[in-house]
GROMACS .gro file of N, CA, C and O in nm:
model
  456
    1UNK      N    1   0.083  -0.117   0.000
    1UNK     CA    2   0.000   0.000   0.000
    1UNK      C    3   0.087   0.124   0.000
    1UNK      O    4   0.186   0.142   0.072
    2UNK      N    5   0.029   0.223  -0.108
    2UNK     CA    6   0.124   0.308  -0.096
    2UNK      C    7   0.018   0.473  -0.055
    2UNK      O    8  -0.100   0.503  -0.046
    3UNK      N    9   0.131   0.529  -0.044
    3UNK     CA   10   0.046   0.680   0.078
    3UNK      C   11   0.073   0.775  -0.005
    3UNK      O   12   0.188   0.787  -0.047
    4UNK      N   13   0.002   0.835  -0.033
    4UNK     CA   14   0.047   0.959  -0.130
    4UNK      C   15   0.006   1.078  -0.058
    4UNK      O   16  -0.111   1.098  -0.026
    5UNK      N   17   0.126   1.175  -0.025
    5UNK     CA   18   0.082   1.310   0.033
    5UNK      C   19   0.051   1.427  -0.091
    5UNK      O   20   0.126   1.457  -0.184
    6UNK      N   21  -0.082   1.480  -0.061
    6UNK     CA   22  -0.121   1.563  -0.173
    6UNK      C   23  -0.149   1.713  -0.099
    6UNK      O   24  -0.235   1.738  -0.015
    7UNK      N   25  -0.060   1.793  -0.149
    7UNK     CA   26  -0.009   1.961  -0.061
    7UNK      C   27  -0.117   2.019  -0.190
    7UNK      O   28  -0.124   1.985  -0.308
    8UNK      N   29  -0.203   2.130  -0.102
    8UNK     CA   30  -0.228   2.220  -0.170
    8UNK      C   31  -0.158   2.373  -0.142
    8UNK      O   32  -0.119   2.420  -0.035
    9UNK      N   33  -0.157   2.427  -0.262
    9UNK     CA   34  -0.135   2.543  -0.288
    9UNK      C   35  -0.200   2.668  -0.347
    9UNK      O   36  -0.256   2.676  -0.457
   10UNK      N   37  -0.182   2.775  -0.246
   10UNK     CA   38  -0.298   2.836  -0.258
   10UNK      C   39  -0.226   2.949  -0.359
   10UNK      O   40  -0.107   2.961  -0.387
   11UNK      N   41  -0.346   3.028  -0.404
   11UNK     CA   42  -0.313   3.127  -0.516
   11UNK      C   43  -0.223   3.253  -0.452
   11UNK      O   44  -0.140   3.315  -0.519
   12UNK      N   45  -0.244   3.272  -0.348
   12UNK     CA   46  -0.209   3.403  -0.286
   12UNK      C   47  -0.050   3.400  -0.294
   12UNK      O   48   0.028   3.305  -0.305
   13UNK      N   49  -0.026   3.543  -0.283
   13UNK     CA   50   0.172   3.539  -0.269
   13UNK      C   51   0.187   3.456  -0.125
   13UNK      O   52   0.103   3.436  -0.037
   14UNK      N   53   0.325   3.418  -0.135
   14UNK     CA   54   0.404   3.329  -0.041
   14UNK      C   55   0.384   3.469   0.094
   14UNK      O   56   0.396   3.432   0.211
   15UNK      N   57   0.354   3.611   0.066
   15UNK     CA   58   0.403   3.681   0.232
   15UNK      C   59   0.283   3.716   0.277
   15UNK      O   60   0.266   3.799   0.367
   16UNK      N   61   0.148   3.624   0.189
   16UNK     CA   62  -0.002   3.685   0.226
   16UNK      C   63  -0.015   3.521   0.271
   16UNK      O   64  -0.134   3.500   0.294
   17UNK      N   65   0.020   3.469   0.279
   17UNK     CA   66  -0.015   3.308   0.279
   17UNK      C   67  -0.035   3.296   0.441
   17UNK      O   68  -0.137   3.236   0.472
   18UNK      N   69   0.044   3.343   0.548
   18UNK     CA   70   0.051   3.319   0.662
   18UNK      C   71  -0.047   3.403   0.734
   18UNK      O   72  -0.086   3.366   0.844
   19UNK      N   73  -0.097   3.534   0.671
   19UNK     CA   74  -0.169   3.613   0.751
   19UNK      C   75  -0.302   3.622   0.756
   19UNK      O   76  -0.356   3.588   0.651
   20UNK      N   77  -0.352   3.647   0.817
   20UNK     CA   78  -0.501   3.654   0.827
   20UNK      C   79  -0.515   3.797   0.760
   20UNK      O   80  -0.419   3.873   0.755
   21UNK      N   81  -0.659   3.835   0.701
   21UNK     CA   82  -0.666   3.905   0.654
   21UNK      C   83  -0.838   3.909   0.681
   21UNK      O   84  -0.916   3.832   0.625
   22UNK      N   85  -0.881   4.027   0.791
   22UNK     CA   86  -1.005   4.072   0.890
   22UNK      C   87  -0.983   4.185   0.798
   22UNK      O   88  -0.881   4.253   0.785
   23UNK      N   89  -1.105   4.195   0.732
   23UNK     CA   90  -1.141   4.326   0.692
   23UNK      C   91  -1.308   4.366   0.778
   23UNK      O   92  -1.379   4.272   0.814
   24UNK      N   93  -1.341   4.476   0.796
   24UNK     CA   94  -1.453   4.553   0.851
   24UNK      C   95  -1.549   4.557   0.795
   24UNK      O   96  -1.533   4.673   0.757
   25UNK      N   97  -1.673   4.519   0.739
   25UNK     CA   98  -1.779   4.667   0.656
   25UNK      C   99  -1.835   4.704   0.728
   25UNK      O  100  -1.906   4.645   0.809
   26UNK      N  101  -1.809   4.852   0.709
   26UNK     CA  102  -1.935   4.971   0.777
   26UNK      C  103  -2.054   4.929   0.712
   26UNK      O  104  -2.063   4.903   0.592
   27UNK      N  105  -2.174   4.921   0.822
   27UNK     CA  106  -2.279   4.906   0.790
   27UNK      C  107  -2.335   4.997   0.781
   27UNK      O  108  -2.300   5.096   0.846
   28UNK      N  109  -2.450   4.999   0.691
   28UNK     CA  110  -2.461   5.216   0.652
   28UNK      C  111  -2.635   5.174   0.747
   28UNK      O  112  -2.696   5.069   0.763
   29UNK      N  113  -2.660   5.314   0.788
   29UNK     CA  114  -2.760   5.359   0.838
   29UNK      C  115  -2.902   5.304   0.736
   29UNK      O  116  -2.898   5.359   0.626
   30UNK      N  117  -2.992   5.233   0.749
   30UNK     CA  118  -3.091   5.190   0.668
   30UNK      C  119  -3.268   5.205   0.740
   30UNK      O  120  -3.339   5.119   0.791
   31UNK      N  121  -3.295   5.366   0.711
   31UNK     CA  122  -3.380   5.430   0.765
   31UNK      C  123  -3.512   5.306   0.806
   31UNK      O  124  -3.559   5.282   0.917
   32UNK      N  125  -3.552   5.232   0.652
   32UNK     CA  126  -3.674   5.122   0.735
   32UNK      C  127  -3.657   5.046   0.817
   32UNK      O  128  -3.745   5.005   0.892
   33UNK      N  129  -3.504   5.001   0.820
   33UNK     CA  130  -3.492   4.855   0.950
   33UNK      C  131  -3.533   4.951   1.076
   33UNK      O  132  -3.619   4.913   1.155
   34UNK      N  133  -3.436   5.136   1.098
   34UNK     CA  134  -3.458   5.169   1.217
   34UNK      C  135  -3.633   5.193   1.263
   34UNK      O  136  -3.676   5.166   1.375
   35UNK      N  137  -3.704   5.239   1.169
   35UNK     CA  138  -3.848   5.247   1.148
   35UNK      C  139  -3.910   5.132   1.240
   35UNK      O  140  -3.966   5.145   1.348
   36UNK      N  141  -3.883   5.016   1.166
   36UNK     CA  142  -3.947   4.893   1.136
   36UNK      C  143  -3.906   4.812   1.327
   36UNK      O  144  -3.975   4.726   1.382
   37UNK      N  145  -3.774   4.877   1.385
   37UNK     CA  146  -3.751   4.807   1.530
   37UNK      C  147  -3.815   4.935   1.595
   37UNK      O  148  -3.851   4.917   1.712
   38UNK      N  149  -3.836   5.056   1.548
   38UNK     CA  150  -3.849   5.152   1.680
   38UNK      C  151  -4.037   5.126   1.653
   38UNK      O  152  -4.093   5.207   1.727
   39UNK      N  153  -4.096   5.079   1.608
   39UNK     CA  154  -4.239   5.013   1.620
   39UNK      C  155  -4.251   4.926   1.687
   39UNK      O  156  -4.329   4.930   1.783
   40UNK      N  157  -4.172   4.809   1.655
   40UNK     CA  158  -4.156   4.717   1.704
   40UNK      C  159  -4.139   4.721   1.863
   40UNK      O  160  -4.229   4.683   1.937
   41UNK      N  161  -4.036   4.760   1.902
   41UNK     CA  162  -3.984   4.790   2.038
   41UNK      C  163  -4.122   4.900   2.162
   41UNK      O  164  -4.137   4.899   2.284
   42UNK      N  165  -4.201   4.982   2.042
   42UNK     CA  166  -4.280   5.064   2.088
   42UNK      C  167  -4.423   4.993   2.147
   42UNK      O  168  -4.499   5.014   2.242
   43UNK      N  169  -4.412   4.864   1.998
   43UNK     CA  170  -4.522   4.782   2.088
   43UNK      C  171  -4.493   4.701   2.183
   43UNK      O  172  -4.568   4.661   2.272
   44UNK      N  173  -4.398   4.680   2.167
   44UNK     CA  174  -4.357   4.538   2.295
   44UNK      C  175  -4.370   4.676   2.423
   44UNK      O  176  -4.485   4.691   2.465
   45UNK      N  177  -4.325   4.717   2.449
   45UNK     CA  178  -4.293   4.809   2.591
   45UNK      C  179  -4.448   4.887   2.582
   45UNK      O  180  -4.474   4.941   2.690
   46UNK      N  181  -4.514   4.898   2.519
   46UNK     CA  182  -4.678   4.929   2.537
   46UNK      C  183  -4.749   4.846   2.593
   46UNK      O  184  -4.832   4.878   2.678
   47UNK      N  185  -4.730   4.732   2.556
   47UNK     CA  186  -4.812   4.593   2.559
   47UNK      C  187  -4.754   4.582   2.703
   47UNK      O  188  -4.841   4.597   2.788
   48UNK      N  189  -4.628   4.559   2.753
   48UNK     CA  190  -4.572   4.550   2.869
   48UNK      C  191  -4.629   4.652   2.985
   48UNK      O  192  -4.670   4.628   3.099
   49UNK      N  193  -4.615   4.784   2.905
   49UNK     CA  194  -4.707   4.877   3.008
   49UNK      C  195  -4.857   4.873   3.025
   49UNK      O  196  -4.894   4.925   3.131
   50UNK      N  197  -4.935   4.834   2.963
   50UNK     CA  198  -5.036   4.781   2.970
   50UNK      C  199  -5.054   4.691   3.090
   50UNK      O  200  -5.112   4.730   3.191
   51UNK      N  201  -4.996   4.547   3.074
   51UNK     CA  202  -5.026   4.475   3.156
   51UNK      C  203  -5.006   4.495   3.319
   51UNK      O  204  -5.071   4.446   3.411
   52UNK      N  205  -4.871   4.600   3.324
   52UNK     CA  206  -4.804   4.677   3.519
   52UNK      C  207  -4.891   4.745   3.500
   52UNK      O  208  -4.944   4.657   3.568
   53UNK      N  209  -4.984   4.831   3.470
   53UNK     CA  210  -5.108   4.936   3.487
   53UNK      C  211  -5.236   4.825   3.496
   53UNK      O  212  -5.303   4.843   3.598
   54UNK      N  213  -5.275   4.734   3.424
   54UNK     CA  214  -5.364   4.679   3.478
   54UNK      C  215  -5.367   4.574   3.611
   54UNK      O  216  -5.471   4.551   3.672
   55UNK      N  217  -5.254   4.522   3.642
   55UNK     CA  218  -5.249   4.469   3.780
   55UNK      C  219  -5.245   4.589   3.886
   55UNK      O  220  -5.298   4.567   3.995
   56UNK      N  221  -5.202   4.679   3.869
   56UNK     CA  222  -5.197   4.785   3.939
   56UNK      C  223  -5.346   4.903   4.005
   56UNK      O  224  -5.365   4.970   4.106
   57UNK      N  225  -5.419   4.874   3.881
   57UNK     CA  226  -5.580   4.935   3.900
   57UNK      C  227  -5.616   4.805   3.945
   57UNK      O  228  -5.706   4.837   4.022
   58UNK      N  229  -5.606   4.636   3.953
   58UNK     CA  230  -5.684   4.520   4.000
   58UNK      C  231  -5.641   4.589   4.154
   58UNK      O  232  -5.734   4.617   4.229
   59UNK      N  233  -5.525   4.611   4.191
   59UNK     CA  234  -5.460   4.665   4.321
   59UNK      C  235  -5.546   4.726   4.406
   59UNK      O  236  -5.610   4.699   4.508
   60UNK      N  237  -5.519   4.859   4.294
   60UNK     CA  238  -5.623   4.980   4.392
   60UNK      C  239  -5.761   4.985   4.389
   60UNK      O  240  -5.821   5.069   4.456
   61UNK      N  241  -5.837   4.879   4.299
   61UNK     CA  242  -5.950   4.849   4.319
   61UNK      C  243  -5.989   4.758   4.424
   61UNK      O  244  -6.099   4.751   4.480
   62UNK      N  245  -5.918   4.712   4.436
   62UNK     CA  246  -5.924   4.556   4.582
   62UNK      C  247  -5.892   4.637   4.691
   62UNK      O  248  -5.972   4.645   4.783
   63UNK      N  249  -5.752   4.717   4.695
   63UNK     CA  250  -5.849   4.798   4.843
   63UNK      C  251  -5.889   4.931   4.848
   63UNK      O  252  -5.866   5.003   4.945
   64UNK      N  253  -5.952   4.970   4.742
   64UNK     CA  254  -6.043   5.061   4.726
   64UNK      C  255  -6.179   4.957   4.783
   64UNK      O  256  -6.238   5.015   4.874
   65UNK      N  257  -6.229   4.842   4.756
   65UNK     CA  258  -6.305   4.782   4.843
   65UNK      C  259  -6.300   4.759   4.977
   65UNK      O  260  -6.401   4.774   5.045
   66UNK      N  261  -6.151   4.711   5.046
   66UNK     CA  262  -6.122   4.698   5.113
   66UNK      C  263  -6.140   4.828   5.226
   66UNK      O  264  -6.183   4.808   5.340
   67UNK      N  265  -6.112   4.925   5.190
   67UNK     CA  266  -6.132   5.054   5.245
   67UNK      C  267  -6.302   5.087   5.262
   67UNK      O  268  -6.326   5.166   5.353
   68UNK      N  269  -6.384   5.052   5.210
   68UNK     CA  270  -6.506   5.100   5.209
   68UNK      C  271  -6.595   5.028   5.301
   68UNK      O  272  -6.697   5.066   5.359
   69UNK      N  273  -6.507   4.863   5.300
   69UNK     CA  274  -6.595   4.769   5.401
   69UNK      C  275  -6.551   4.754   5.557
   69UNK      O  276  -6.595   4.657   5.619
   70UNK      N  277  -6.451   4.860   5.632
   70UNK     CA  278  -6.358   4.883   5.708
   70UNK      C  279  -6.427   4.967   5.757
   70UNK      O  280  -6.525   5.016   5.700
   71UNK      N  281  -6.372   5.009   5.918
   71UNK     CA  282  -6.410   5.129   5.973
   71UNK      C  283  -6.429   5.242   5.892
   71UNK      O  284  -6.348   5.248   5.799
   72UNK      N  285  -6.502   5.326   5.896
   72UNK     CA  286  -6.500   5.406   5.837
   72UNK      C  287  -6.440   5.547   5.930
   72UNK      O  288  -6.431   5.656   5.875
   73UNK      N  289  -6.414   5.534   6.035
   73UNK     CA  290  -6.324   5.661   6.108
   73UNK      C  291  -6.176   5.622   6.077
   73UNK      O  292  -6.086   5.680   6.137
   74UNK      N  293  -6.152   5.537   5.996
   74UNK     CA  294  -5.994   5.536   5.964
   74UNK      C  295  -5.998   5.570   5.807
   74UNK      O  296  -6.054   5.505   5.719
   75UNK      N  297  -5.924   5.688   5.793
   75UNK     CA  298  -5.995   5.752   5.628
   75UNK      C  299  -5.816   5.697   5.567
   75UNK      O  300  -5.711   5.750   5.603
   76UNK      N  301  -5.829   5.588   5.476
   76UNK     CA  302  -5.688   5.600   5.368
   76UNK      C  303  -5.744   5.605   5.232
   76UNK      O  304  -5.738   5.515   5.148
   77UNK      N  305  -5.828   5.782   5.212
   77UNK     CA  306  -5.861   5.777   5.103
   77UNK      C  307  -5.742   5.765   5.016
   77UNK      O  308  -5.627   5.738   5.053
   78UNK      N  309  -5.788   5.790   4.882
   78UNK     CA  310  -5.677   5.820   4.764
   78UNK      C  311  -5.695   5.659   4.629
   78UNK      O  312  -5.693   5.641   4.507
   79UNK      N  313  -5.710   5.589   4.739
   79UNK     CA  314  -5.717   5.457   4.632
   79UNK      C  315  -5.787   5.441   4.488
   79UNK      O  316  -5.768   5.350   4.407
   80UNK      N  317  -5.878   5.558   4.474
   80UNK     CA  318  -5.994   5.554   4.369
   80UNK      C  319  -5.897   5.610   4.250
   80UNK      O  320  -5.856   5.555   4.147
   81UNK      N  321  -5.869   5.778   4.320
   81UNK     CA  322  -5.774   5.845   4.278
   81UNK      C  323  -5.662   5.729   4.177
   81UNK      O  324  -5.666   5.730   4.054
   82UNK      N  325  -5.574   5.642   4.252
   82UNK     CA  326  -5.466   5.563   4.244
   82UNK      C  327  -5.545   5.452   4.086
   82UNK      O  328  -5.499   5.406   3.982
   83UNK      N  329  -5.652   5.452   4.139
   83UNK     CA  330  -5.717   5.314   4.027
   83UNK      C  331  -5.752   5.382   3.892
   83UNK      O  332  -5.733   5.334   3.780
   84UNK      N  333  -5.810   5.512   3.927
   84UNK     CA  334  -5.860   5.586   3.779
   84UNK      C  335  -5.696   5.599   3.719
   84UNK      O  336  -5.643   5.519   3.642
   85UNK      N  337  -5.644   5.707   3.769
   85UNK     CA  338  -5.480   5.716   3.758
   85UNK      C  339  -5.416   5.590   3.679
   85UNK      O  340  -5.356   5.613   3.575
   86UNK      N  341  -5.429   5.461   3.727
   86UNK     CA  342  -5.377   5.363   3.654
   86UNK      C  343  -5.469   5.299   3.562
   86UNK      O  344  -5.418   5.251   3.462
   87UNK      N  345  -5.597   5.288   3.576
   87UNK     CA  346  -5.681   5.319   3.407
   87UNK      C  347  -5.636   5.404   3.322
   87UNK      O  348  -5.583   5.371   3.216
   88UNK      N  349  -5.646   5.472   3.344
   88UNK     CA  350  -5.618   5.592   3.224
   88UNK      C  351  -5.487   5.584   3.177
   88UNK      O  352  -5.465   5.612   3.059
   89UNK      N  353  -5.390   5.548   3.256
   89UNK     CA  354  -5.261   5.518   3.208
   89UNK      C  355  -5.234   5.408   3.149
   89UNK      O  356  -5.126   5.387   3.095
   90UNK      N  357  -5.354   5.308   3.151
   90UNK     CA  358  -5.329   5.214   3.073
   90UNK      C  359  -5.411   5.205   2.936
   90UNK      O  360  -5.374   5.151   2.832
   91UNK      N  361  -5.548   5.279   2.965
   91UNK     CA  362  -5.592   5.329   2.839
   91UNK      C  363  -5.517   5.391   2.738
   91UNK      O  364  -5.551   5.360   2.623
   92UNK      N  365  -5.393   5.497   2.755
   92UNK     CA  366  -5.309   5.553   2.639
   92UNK      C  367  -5.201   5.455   2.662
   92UNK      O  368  -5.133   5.556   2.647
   93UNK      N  369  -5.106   5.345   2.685
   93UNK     CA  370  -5.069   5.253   2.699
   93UNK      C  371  -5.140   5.177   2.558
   93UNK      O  372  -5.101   5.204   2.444
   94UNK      N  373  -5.240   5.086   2.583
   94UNK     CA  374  -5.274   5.015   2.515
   94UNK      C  375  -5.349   5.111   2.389
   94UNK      O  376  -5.368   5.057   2.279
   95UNK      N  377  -5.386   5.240   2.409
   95UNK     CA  378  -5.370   5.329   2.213
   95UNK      C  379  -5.266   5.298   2.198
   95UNK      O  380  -5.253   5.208   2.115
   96UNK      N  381  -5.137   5.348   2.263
   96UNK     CA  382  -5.019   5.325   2.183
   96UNK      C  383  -4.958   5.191   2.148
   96UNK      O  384  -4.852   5.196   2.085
   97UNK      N  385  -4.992   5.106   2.170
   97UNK     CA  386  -4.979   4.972   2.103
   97UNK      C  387  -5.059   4.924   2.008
   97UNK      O  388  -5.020   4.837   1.931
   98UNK      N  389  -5.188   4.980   2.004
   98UNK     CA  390  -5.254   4.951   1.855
   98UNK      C  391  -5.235   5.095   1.751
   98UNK      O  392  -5.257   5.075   1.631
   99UNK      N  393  -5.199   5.222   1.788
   99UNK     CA  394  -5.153   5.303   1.686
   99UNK      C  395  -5.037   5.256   1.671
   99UNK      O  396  -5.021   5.272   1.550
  100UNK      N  397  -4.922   5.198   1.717
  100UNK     CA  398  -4.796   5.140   1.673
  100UNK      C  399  -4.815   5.009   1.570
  100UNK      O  400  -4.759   4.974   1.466
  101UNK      N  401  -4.900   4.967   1.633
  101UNK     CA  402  -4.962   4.786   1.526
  101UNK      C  403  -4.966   4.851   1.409
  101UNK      O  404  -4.898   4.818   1.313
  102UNK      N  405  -5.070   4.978   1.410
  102UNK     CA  406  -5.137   5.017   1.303
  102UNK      C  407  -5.071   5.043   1.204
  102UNK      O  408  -5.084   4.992   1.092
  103UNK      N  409  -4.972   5.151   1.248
  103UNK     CA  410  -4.856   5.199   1.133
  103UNK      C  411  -4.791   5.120   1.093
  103UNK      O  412  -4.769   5.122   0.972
  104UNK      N  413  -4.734   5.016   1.173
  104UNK     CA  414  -4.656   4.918   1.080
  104UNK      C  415  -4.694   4.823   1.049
  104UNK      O  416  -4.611   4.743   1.006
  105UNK      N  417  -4.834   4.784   1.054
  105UNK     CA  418  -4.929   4.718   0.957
  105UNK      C  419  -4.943   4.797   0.766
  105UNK      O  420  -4.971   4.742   0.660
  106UNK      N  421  -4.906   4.954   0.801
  106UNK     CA  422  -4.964   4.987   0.709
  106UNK      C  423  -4.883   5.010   0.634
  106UNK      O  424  -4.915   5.006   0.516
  107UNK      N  425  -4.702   5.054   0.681
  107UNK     CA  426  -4.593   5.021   0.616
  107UNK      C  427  -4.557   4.943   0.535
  107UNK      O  428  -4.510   4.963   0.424
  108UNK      N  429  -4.586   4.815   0.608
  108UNK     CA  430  -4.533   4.663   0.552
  108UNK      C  431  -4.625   4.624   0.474
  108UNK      O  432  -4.606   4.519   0.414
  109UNK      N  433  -4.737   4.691   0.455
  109UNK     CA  434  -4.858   4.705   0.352
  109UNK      C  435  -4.794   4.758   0.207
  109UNK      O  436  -4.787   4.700   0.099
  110UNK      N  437  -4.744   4.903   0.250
  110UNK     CA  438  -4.730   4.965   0.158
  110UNK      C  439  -4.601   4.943   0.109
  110UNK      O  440  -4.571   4.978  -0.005
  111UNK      N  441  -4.513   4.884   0.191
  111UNK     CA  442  -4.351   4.833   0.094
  111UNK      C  443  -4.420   4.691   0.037
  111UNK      O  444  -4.372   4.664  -0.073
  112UNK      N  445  -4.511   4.601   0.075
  112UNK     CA  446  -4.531   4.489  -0.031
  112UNK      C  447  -4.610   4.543  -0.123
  112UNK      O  448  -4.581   4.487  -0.228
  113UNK      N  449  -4.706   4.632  -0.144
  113UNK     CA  450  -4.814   4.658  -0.282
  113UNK      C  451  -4.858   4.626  -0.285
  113UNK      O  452  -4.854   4.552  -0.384
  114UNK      N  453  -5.002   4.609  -0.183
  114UNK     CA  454  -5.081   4.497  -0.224
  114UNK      C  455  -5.160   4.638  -0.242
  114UNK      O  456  -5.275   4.639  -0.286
   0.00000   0.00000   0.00000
């Protein structure tokens, strides 16, 4: 049996042969990808705020009950205050996650052509 050693040789000069050669590309600024994540990112953290505002009004609604079925010479008003406060903050919360849906529903509409 015989062994045959088979060397390759590469095209490059003999003083490029040993070196590595890492080149960079600048990636250029590409206005729809930034578009297309700052929607993206706008709904996720809407949707997220949504849900800490609605455990938060379940909160102050539970002892906004809690307060009403209690002595009533021990006053810790404010809770109603605290529950509307976190409705309403979750009402423009959750607009801004379906006006964010919306637009880039209507983007990705209008870059395919339909």
């Amino acid at each position: 049996m015989k062994i045959h050693k088979i060397t390759h040789q590469s095209s490059l000069p003999s003083n490029t042969r040993n070196k590595l050669v890492l080149r960079r590309t600048r990636k250029r600024f590409n206005p729809k990808v930034f578009i297309d994540r700052t929607i993206e990112k706008t709904a996720i953290a809407s949707l997220l705020l949504t849900g800490f505002l609605g455990v938060g009004a379940i909160g102050c609604w539970g002892l906004e009950i809690i307060e009403t079925n209690t002595n009533s010479n021990i006053i810790i008003s404010g809770w109603e205050y605290q529950k509307n406060r976190s409705l309403g903050a979750m009402l423009v919360s959750f607009s801004a996650f379906l006006g964010s849906s919306l637009v880039g529903a209507s983007l990705s509409i209008q870059r395919d052509k339909f």
